[in-house]
Each structure stands twice: as C-alpha cells, then as structure tokens.
Amino acid sequence: MRIDKYLANMNVGSRKEVHILIKKGIVTVNGNVVKTPKQQVKEYDEVLVDGQEINYQKYHYFLMNKPKGVLSATEDRSQRTVISLLEPQDQYQGITPVGRLDKDTTGLLLLTNDGQLNHELLAPNKHVDKVYRAKIAGVADEETVKTFASGMTLGDGTELKPAELKILSQDEEHDSSEIEIKIREGKYHQIKRMFGAVGMKVVELERISMGRLKLDPDLKAGEYRELDEATIKSIR
C-alpha cells in the first residue's frame, strides 16, 4: 500500500500530517528516505519515522467496560462516544463498536476494525449469546422465566427468539429483583422492552459476556485493554 496510507492506518497522523513528515525527510523504508507519499510499502518492510519503528498491524481489538452516559458510536456532534474514550494512539482508522449498548447501559463492548469478525458476532444466523445482568423494578418470578423462554411478541408485533432468564434475587418489600438474561439477538432496546411487556422496568443493565468473550473484572468503567491473538481466535 502507499506509505501515507500505511502510516495513517497506524495512527502516526492524518494523511496531511504524514505528508508533512515525509517532506521533512524523517520517514524511511528499509533505510532509504521516502521522497513521495505515493511510495509503495509492504507489511514486512522496515518503516521508521524519526528513527522510531512503525510495525504494521492490520486489525486491532479492544475490550472496553463501557460506562454510563457514553454513546456506542464512532462520532457525535454533541455527546461523548466510546471512541473518544480510547487513547489517541489507539484511535485507528475504521475502529467501531461491535453492536450497540444503550447510552445508559454499561459493560462489555468490543471495538475493532475487523469487519469480518464484527459481522460474525452480529449476524442473526450466527446465534451468538449475549448475557446481561440487570436490576429490575418489579418482582420477576418463574412465570416471567417461562414467558421469556417461550419467545415473545411485543406490542408492536416484534417477534423475539426465546431468552433464558435467571433470577438472582427477589425483594418483594421493595418490589425489585436482580436477574441475568441470555439473548441471541440484539433488537432495539430489546431487554427493556421485554420487561416493559410484563409490567416491569429495567433500572440498571450491564452486559457481562458476548459469545466466549467475558467482561474483565479488572477493568473499571471507561477502561479498556487490547485483546491478544489467542483470545481473538477463541471468539471467532
């Protein structure tokens, strides 16, 4: 690929900024000073910028513990997005969240520029399990479990696949419950709408797993870490 694209993809700078670096004569490929941004470069070439080696990595994968109040989007004119939580050196071109968590939903969020993996995890026919933990206004019981397990049709006609509901605790005095729920799809506000359909309200919602990928308990809200190759292979 062109050297300017190579360096821009590695987040050395924008194309314009990379062109300036090239004009300064501080970009080299295999020991030779780059004269033009159109110069072709291969992934295994030795690329240096001001003496610092820039190794090419095509795809990047970040596991984030999404906090409340942040949009699962790449950009927004007025609100913070999950991309803005990444350090500048990690804001690689094409990085997007895999699926969406509502603004007030927290927990596991994968960010990557690997479009194929994004598709594999979200495609309806792939049946990737997503597990959430929630606090509910209302007392979920075995009847709620059966209703969710049978597959629901919401008031607007939306048909949902069966979901597995596990009741963690019930508090009849305060009319509340804590639950875990496993779904295999991700329709708009799905879990909130499911509980709304049985007369309850989701107060807090956190995603704790997606397929084999689990939320790292060491990650505080807003923190993230890059996934290693073994983890990526395990979730494909």
PDB file of N, CA and C in Angstrom, residues 141-152 160-166 181-184 194 198:
ATOM      1  N   ASP A 141     -40.477 -13.597  38.463  1.00  0.00           N
ATOM      2  CA  ASP A 141     -40.709 -14.905  39.074  1.00  0.00           C
ATOM      3  C   ASP A 141     -40.644 -15.992  38.008  1.00  0.00           C
ATOM      4  N   GLU A 142     -41.023 -17.208  38.372  1.00  0.00           N
ATOM      5  CA  GLU A 142     -40.951 -18.332  37.439  1.00  0.00           C
ATOM      6  C   GLU A 142     -41.871 -18.137  36.236  1.00  0.00           C
ATOM      7  N   GLU A 143     -42.952 -17.411  36.434  1.00  0.00           N
ATOM      8  CA  GLU A 143     -43.849 -17.129  35.307  1.00  0.00           C
ATOM      9  C   GLU A 143     -43.143 -16.225  34.294  1.00  0.00           C
ATOM     10  N   THR A 144     -42.359 -15.281  34.796  1.00  0.00           N
ATOM     11  CA  THR A 144     -41.574 -14.411  33.911  1.00  0.00           C
ATOM     12  C   THR A 144     -40.556 -15.244  33.142  1.00  0.00           C
ATOM     13  N   VAL A 145     -39.916 -16.182  33.843  1.00  0.00           N
ATOM     14  CA  VAL A 145     -38.935 -17.067  33.214  1.00  0.00           C
ATOM     15  C   VAL A 145     -39.577 -17.825  32.054  1.00  0.00           C
ATOM     16  N   LYS A 146     -40.760 -18.387  32.291  1.00  0.00           N
ATOM     17  CA  LYS A 146     -41.459 -19.165  31.260  1.00  0.00           C
ATOM     18  C   LYS A 146     -41.865 -18.289  30.078  1.00  0.00           C
ATOM     19  N   THR A 147     -42.327 -17.069  30.383  1.00  0.00           N
ATOM     20  CA  THR A 147     -42.747 -16.147  29.319  1.00  0.00           C
ATOM     21  C   THR A 147     -41.585 -15.819  28.400  1.00  0.00           C
ATOM     22  N   PHE A 148     -40.424 -15.527  28.982  1.00  0.00           N
ATOM     23  CA  PHE A 148     -39.251 -15.195  28.183  1.00  0.00           C
ATOM     24  C   PHE A 148     -38.761 -16.419  27.397  1.00  0.00           C
ATOM     25  N   ALA A 149     -38.834 -17.583  28.027  1.00  0.00           N
ATOM     26  CA  ALA A 149     -38.336 -18.813  27.406  1.00  0.00           C
ATOM     27  C   ALA A 149     -39.183 -19.256  26.215  1.00  0.00           C
ATOM     28  N   SER A 150     -40.428 -18.837  26.185  1.00  0.00           N
ATOM     29  CA  SER A 150     -41.329 -19.272  25.120  1.00  0.00           C
ATOM     30  C   SER A 150     -41.194 -18.434  23.856  1.00  0.00           C
ATOM     31  N   GLY A 151     -40.460 -17.312  23.965  1.00  0.00           N
ATOM     32  CA  GLY A 151     -40.384 -16.396  22.821  1.00  0.00           C
ATOM     33  C   GLY A 151     -41.559 -15.437  22.901  1.00  0.00           C
ATOM     34  N   MET A 152     -41.276 -14.157  22.784  1.00  0.00           N
ATOM     35  CA  MET A 152     -42.314 -13.153  22.982  1.00  0.00           C
ATOM     36  C   MET A 152     -42.636 -12.429  21.678  1.00  0.00           C
ATOM     37  N   LEU A 160     -39.661 -12.069  19.098  1.00  0.00           N
ATOM     38  CA  LEU A 160     -38.361 -12.304  19.724  1.00  0.00           C
ATOM     39  C   LEU A 160     -38.109 -13.792  19.895  1.00  0.00           C
ATOM     40  N   LYS A 161     -36.850 -14.168  19.744  1.00  0.00           N
ATOM     41  CA  LYS A 161     -36.466 -15.552  19.996  1.00  0.00           C
ATOM     42  C   LYS A 161     -36.511 -15.827  21.497  1.00  0.00           C
ATOM     43  N   PRO A 162     -36.590 -17.099  21.890  1.00  0.00           N
ATOM     44  CA  PRO A 162     -36.586 -17.441  23.322  1.00  0.00           C
ATOM     45  C   PRO A 162     -35.352 -16.885  24.024  1.00  0.00           C
ATOM     46  N   ALA A 163     -35.536 -16.444  25.252  1.00  0.00           N
ATOM     47  CA  ALA A 163     -34.442 -15.904  26.064  1.00  0.00           C
ATOM     48  C   ALA A 163     -34.395 -16.660  27.383  1.00  0.00           C
ATOM     49  N   GLU A 164     -33.191 -16.836  27.926  1.00  0.00           N
ATOM     50  CA  GLU A 164     -33.010 -17.539  29.193  1.00  0.00           C
ATOM     51  C   GLU A 164     -32.892 -16.527  30.332  1.00  0.00           C
ATOM     52  N   LEU A 165     -33.836 -16.569  31.239  1.00  0.00           N
ATOM     53  CA  LEU A 165     -33.849 -15.644  32.373  1.00  0.00           C
ATOM     54  C   LEU A 165     -33.501 -16.399  33.652  1.00  0.00           C
ATOM     55  N   LYS A 166     -32.537 -15.864  34.393  1.00  0.00           N
ATOM     56  CA  LYS A 166     -32.148 -16.443  35.672  1.00  0.00           C
ATOM     57  C   LYS A 166     -32.389 -15.395  36.762  1.00  0.00           C
ATOM     58  N   ILE A 181     -29.891 -12.399  32.117  1.00  0.00           N
ATOM     59  CA  ILE A 181     -30.678 -12.800  30.950  1.00  0.00           C
ATOM     60  C   ILE A 181     -29.758 -13.048  29.771  1.00  0.00           C
ATOM     61  N   LYS A 182     -30.005 -14.150  29.065  1.00  0.00           N
ATOM     62  CA  LYS A 182     -29.218 -14.511  27.883  1.00  0.00           C
ATOM     63  C   LYS A 182     -30.118 -14.391  26.657  1.00  0.00           C
ATOM     64  N   ILE A 183     -29.683 -13.582  25.687  1.00  0.00           N
ATOM     65  CA  ILE A 183     -30.424 -13.433  24.437  1.00  0.00           C
ATOM     66  C   ILE A 183     -29.499 -13.761  23.275  1.00  0.00           C
ATOM     67  N   ARG A 184     -30.084 -14.037  22.111  1.00  0.00           N
ATOM     68  CA  ARG A 184     -29.289 -14.400  20.934  1.00  0.00           C
ATOM     69  C   ARG A 184     -29.524 -13.428  19.775  1.00  0.00           C
ATOM     70  N   MET A 194     -38.723  -6.035  26.682  1.00  0.00           N
ATOM     71  CA  MET A 194     -39.214  -7.320  27.175  1.00  0.00           C
ATOM     72  C   MET A 194     -39.787  -7.182  28.583  1.00  0.00           C
ATOM     73  N   VAL A 198     -44.008  -7.108  30.411  1.00  0.00           N
ATOM     74  CA  VAL A 198     -44.563  -7.868  31.545  1.00  0.00           C
ATOM     75  C   VAL A 198     -44.737  -6.958  32.769  1.00  0.00           C
TER      76      VAL A 198
END
